[in-house]
mmCIF file of C-alpha atoms and ligand atoms in Angstrom:
data_model
loop_
_atom_site.group_PDB
_atom_site.id
_atom_site.type_symbol
_atom_site.label_atom_id
_atom_site.label_comp_id
_atom_site.label_asym_id
_atom_site.label_seq_id
_atom_site.Cartn_x
_atom_site.Cartn_y
_atom_site.Cartn_z
ATOM 1 C CA UNK A 6 112.120 149.280 153.670
ATOM 2 C CA UNK A 7 111.131 152.610 154.513
ATOM 3 C CA UNK A 8 111.174 155.699 152.801
ATOM 4 C CA UNK A 9 113.750 156.850 154.395
ATOM 5 C CA UNK A 10 115.732 153.269 153.600
ATOM 6 C CA UNK A 11 114.471 153.742 149.829
ATOM 7 C CA UNK A 12 115.201 157.325 149.437
ATOM 8 C CA UNK A 13 119.164 157.063 150.475
ATOM 9 C CA UNK A 14 119.633 153.470 148.739
ATOM 10 C CA UNK A 15 118.152 155.627 145.450
ATOM 11 C CA UNK A 16 120.554 158.772 146.044
ATOM 12 C CA UNK A 17 123.496 156.258 147.245
ATOM 13 C CA UNK A 18 122.788 154.373 143.518
ATOM 14 C CA UNK A 19 122.937 158.121 141.650
ATOM 15 C CA UNK A 20 125.830 159.194 142.986
ATOM 16 C CA UNK A 21 127.850 155.629 142.633
ATOM 17 C CA UNK A 22 129.842 157.338 139.953
ATOM 18 C CA UNK A 23 129.527 160.675 140.750
ATOM 19 C CA UNK A 24 132.997 162.668 141.738
ATOM 20 C CA UNK A 25 131.095 166.063 141.313
ATOM 21 C CA UNK A 26 130.076 168.183 144.496
ATOM 22 C CA UNK A 27 127.808 170.455 142.794
ATOM 23 C CA UNK A 28 126.143 167.703 140.757
ATOM 24 C CA UNK A 29 125.804 165.679 144.230
ATOM 25 C CA UNK A 30 124.147 168.437 145.928
ATOM 26 C CA UNK A 31 121.840 169.431 142.722
ATOM 27 C CA UNK A 32 120.452 165.621 142.805
ATOM 28 C CA UNK A 33 120.370 165.281 146.803
ATOM 29 C CA UNK A 34 118.311 168.469 146.751
ATOM 30 C CA UNK A 35 116.035 167.168 143.771
ATOM 31 C CA UNK A 36 115.734 163.636 145.293
ATOM 32 C CA UNK A 37 114.904 164.574 148.655
ATOM 33 C CA UNK A 38 112.549 167.618 147.649
ATOM 34 C CA UNK A 39 110.127 165.595 145.636
ATOM 35 C CA UNK A 40 110.093 161.966 147.785
ATOM 36 C CA UNK A 41 108.951 163.885 151.148
ATOM 37 C CA UNK A 42 105.809 165.797 150.690
ATOM 38 C CA UNK A 43 106.467 168.180 154.069
ATOM 39 C CA UNK A 44 109.820 169.248 152.618
ATOM 40 C CA UNK A 45 108.825 172.568 151.338
ATOM 41 C CA UNK A 46 112.467 173.642 151.176
ATOM 42 C CA UNK A 47 115.421 171.888 150.896
ATOM 43 C CA UNK A 48 118.860 172.428 149.790
ATOM 44 C CA UNK A 49 122.438 173.184 150.531
ATOM 45 C CA UNK A 50 124.644 176.256 151.953
ATOM 46 C CA UNK A 51 128.371 176.170 151.529
ATOM 47 C CA UNK A 52 130.777 177.111 153.780
ATOM 48 C CA UNK A 53 132.858 180.075 150.890
ATOM 49 C CA UNK A 54 135.463 181.491 153.849
ATOM 50 C CA UNK A 55 135.860 181.829 157.116
ATOM 51 C CA UNK A 56 132.198 182.060 159.101
ATOM 52 C CA UNK A 57 130.403 182.335 155.671
ATOM 53 C CA UNK A 58 127.508 180.460 154.267
ATOM 54 C CA UNK A 59 126.756 181.034 151.065
ATOM 55 C CA UNK A 60 123.878 179.264 149.204
ATOM 56 C CA UNK A 61 124.033 176.428 146.985
ATOM 57 C CA UNK A 62 121.792 174.389 144.939
ATOM 58 C CA UNK A 63 117.926 174.078 146.435
ATOM 59 C CA UNK A 64 114.400 173.404 145.603
ATOM 60 C CA UNK A 65 111.964 175.362 146.712
ATOM 61 C CA UNK A 66 111.126 179.625 146.847
ATOM 62 C CA UNK A 67 114.520 181.325 146.669
ATOM 63 C CA UNK A 68 116.759 181.426 149.279
ATOM 64 C CA UNK A 69 118.869 184.743 150.948
ATOM 65 C CA UNK A 70 122.108 183.888 149.393
ATOM 66 C CA UNK A 71 124.165 184.810 151.987
ATOM 67 C CA UNK A 72 124.734 183.538 155.906
ATOM 68 C CA UNK A 73 127.072 184.483 158.336
ATOM 69 C CA UNK A 74 127.993 181.951 160.734
ATOM 70 C CA UNK A 75 126.283 184.249 163.939
ATOM 71 C CA UNK A 76 122.767 184.638 162.529
ATOM 72 C CA UNK A 77 120.388 182.192 161.723
ATOM 73 C CA UNK A 78 119.842 178.356 162.243
ATOM 74 C CA UNK A 79 121.990 177.827 159.318
ATOM 75 C CA UNK A 80 124.489 179.651 161.369
ATOM 76 C CA UNK A 81 123.754 177.910 164.079
ATOM 77 C CA UNK A 82 124.469 174.836 162.772
ATOM 78 C CA UNK A 83 127.998 175.548 160.850
ATOM 79 C CA UNK A 84 129.297 177.317 164.149
ATOM 80 C CA UNK A 85 128.085 174.390 166.203
ATOM 81 C CA UNK A 86 128.812 171.883 163.950
ATOM 82 C CA UNK A 87 125.464 170.377 165.587
ATOM 83 C CA UNK A 88 122.366 169.375 163.987
ATOM 84 C CA UNK A 89 119.498 171.806 164.839
ATOM 85 C CA UNK A 90 116.006 170.738 165.248
ATOM 86 C CA UNK A 91 113.657 173.320 165.504
ATOM 87 C CA UNK A 92 109.701 172.418 165.596
ATOM 88 C CA UNK A 93 108.526 175.912 165.895
ATOM 89 C CA UNK A 94 111.360 178.752 163.666
ATOM 90 C CA UNK A 95 109.495 181.499 166.267
ATOM 91 C CA UNK A 96 110.729 180.282 169.485
ATOM 92 C CA UNK A 97 114.110 180.802 167.838
ATOM 93 C CA UNK A 98 114.770 184.713 167.778
ATOM 94 C CA UNK A 99 117.616 184.112 165.139
ATOM 95 C CA UNK A 100 115.662 181.886 162.257
ATOM 96 C CA UNK A 101 116.375 184.024 159.080
ATOM 97 C CA UNK A 102 112.727 183.671 157.319
ATOM 98 C CA UNK A 103 113.634 182.929 154.005
ATOM 99 C CA UNK A 104 109.505 182.590 153.485
ATOM 100 C CA UNK A 105 106.964 183.622 155.965
ATOM 101 C CA UNK A 106 105.421 180.334 155.348
ATOM 102 C CA UNK A 107 107.972 178.443 157.347
ATOM 103 C CA UNK A 108 107.228 177.023 160.365
ATOM 104 C CA UNK A 109 109.899 174.265 161.089
ATOM 105 C CA UNK A 110 113.161 173.902 160.117
ATOM 106 C CA UNK A 111 116.014 170.834 160.898
ATOM 107 C CA UNK A 112 119.581 172.011 159.450
ATOM 108 C CA UNK A 113 122.261 169.583 159.559
ATOM 109 C CA UNK A 114 125.947 170.501 159.011
ATOM 110 C CA UNK A 115 128.576 168.418 156.595
ATOM 111 C CA UNK A 116 131.797 168.157 157.775
ATOM 112 C CA UNK A 117 135.504 167.203 156.106
ATOM 113 C CA UNK A 118 137.718 164.651 157.536
ATOM 114 C CA UNK A 119 139.192 167.129 159.733
ATOM 115 C CA UNK A 120 136.033 167.860 161.318
ATOM 116 C CA UNK A 121 135.553 171.470 159.842
ATOM 117 C CA UNK A 122 131.898 172.268 158.409
ATOM 118 C CA UNK A 123 132.196 172.823 154.732
ATOM 119 C CA UNK A 124 128.635 173.077 153.975
ATOM 120 C CA UNK A 125 125.010 172.586 155.505
ATOM 121 C CA UNK A 126 121.706 170.760 154.349
ATOM 122 C CA UNK A 127 118.589 172.961 155.270
ATOM 123 C CA UNK A 128 115.382 172.057 155.409
ATOM 124 C CA UNK A 129 112.193 173.981 156.215
ATOM 125 C CA UNK A 130 108.581 172.918 156.558
ATOM 126 C CA UNK A 131 105.344 175.246 156.241
ATOM 127 C CA UNK A 132 104.058 172.217 158.910
ATOM 128 C CA UNK A 133 104.455 172.866 162.729
ATOM 129 C CA UNK A 134 107.292 170.026 164.261
ATOM 130 C CA UNK A 135 107.092 168.547 160.449
ATOM 131 C CA UNK A 136 110.298 166.436 161.137
ATOM 132 C CA UNK A 137 110.464 163.790 163.223
ATOM 133 C CA UNK A 138 113.291 161.789 164.922
ATOM 134 C CA UNK A 139 113.577 159.469 162.039
ATOM 135 C CA UNK A 140 113.667 162.398 159.451
ATOM 136 C CA UNK A 141 116.554 163.665 162.092
ATOM 137 C CA UNK A 142 118.825 161.086 161.869
ATOM 138 C CA UNK A 143 118.160 159.840 158.154
ATOM 139 C CA UNK A 144 119.431 163.584 157.061
ATOM 140 C CA UNK A 145 122.188 163.078 159.799
ATOM 141 C CA UNK A 146 123.297 159.794 158.390
ATOM 142 C CA UNK A 147 123.217 161.256 154.395
ATOM 143 C CA UNK A 148 125.028 164.099 155.492
ATOM 144 C CA UNK A 149 127.850 162.083 156.773
ATOM 145 C CA UNK A 150 127.869 160.141 153.687
ATOM 146 C CA UNK A 151 128.476 163.574 152.122
ATOM 147 C CA UNK A 152 130.909 164.040 153.939
ATOM 148 C CA UNK A 153 132.530 161.267 153.354
ATOM 149 C CA UNK A 154 132.485 160.921 150.009
ATOM 150 C CA UNK A 155 133.352 164.584 149.110
ATOM 151 C CA UNK A 156 135.876 165.577 151.257
HETATM 152 N N1 LIG B 211 116.090 179.174 158.078
HETATM 153 C C1 LIG B 211 117.327 179.485 157.168
HETATM 154 C C2 LIG B 211 118.021 180.384 156.086
HETATM 155 C C3 LIG B 211 117.132 179.987 154.872
HETATM 156 S S1 LIG B 211 116.227 179.482 154.297
HETATM 157 O O1 LIG B 211 115.091 179.254 155.646
HETATM 158 C C4 LIG B 211 116.443 178.854 152.843
HETATM 159 C C5 LIG B 211 117.840 180.177 158.849
HETATM 160 O O2 LIG B 211 117.483 180.351 159.878
HETATM 161 O O3 LIG B 211 119.325 179.866 158.583
#
């Protein structure tokens, strides 16, 4: 099995009997951050009211607490409902630099059964173009699993 497969299997095992969303986000942030060396910030933002994201469980330096849907890469993922794969954050003028060292980022939306974005999973790296197509598809699969299990 690939490392992605191992990590997904471990997360599914850890969450098998877990019905609490905060506990699940905390566990996922920890497992991802400690399993992939190029993940330098790993965490969730939650939709707390229409068009507003607030920070959730994360690993890494402090992240900004509130992101409107019309701001940042996270806001773009929440607004469009589509994965944002950003190999060079400096190429996206709307990028919010919680850390000046971030060079690449992937943000994946998490949706409920009605297709509404209830959270996003944000991955930042201090390396340029750090996230492979396998990282992106793994993260999308994980977010689909989380959305179906908890919403
Ligand atoms: N870079 C994100 C903001 C969150 S901090 O990186 C943790 C964005 O542009 O939305």
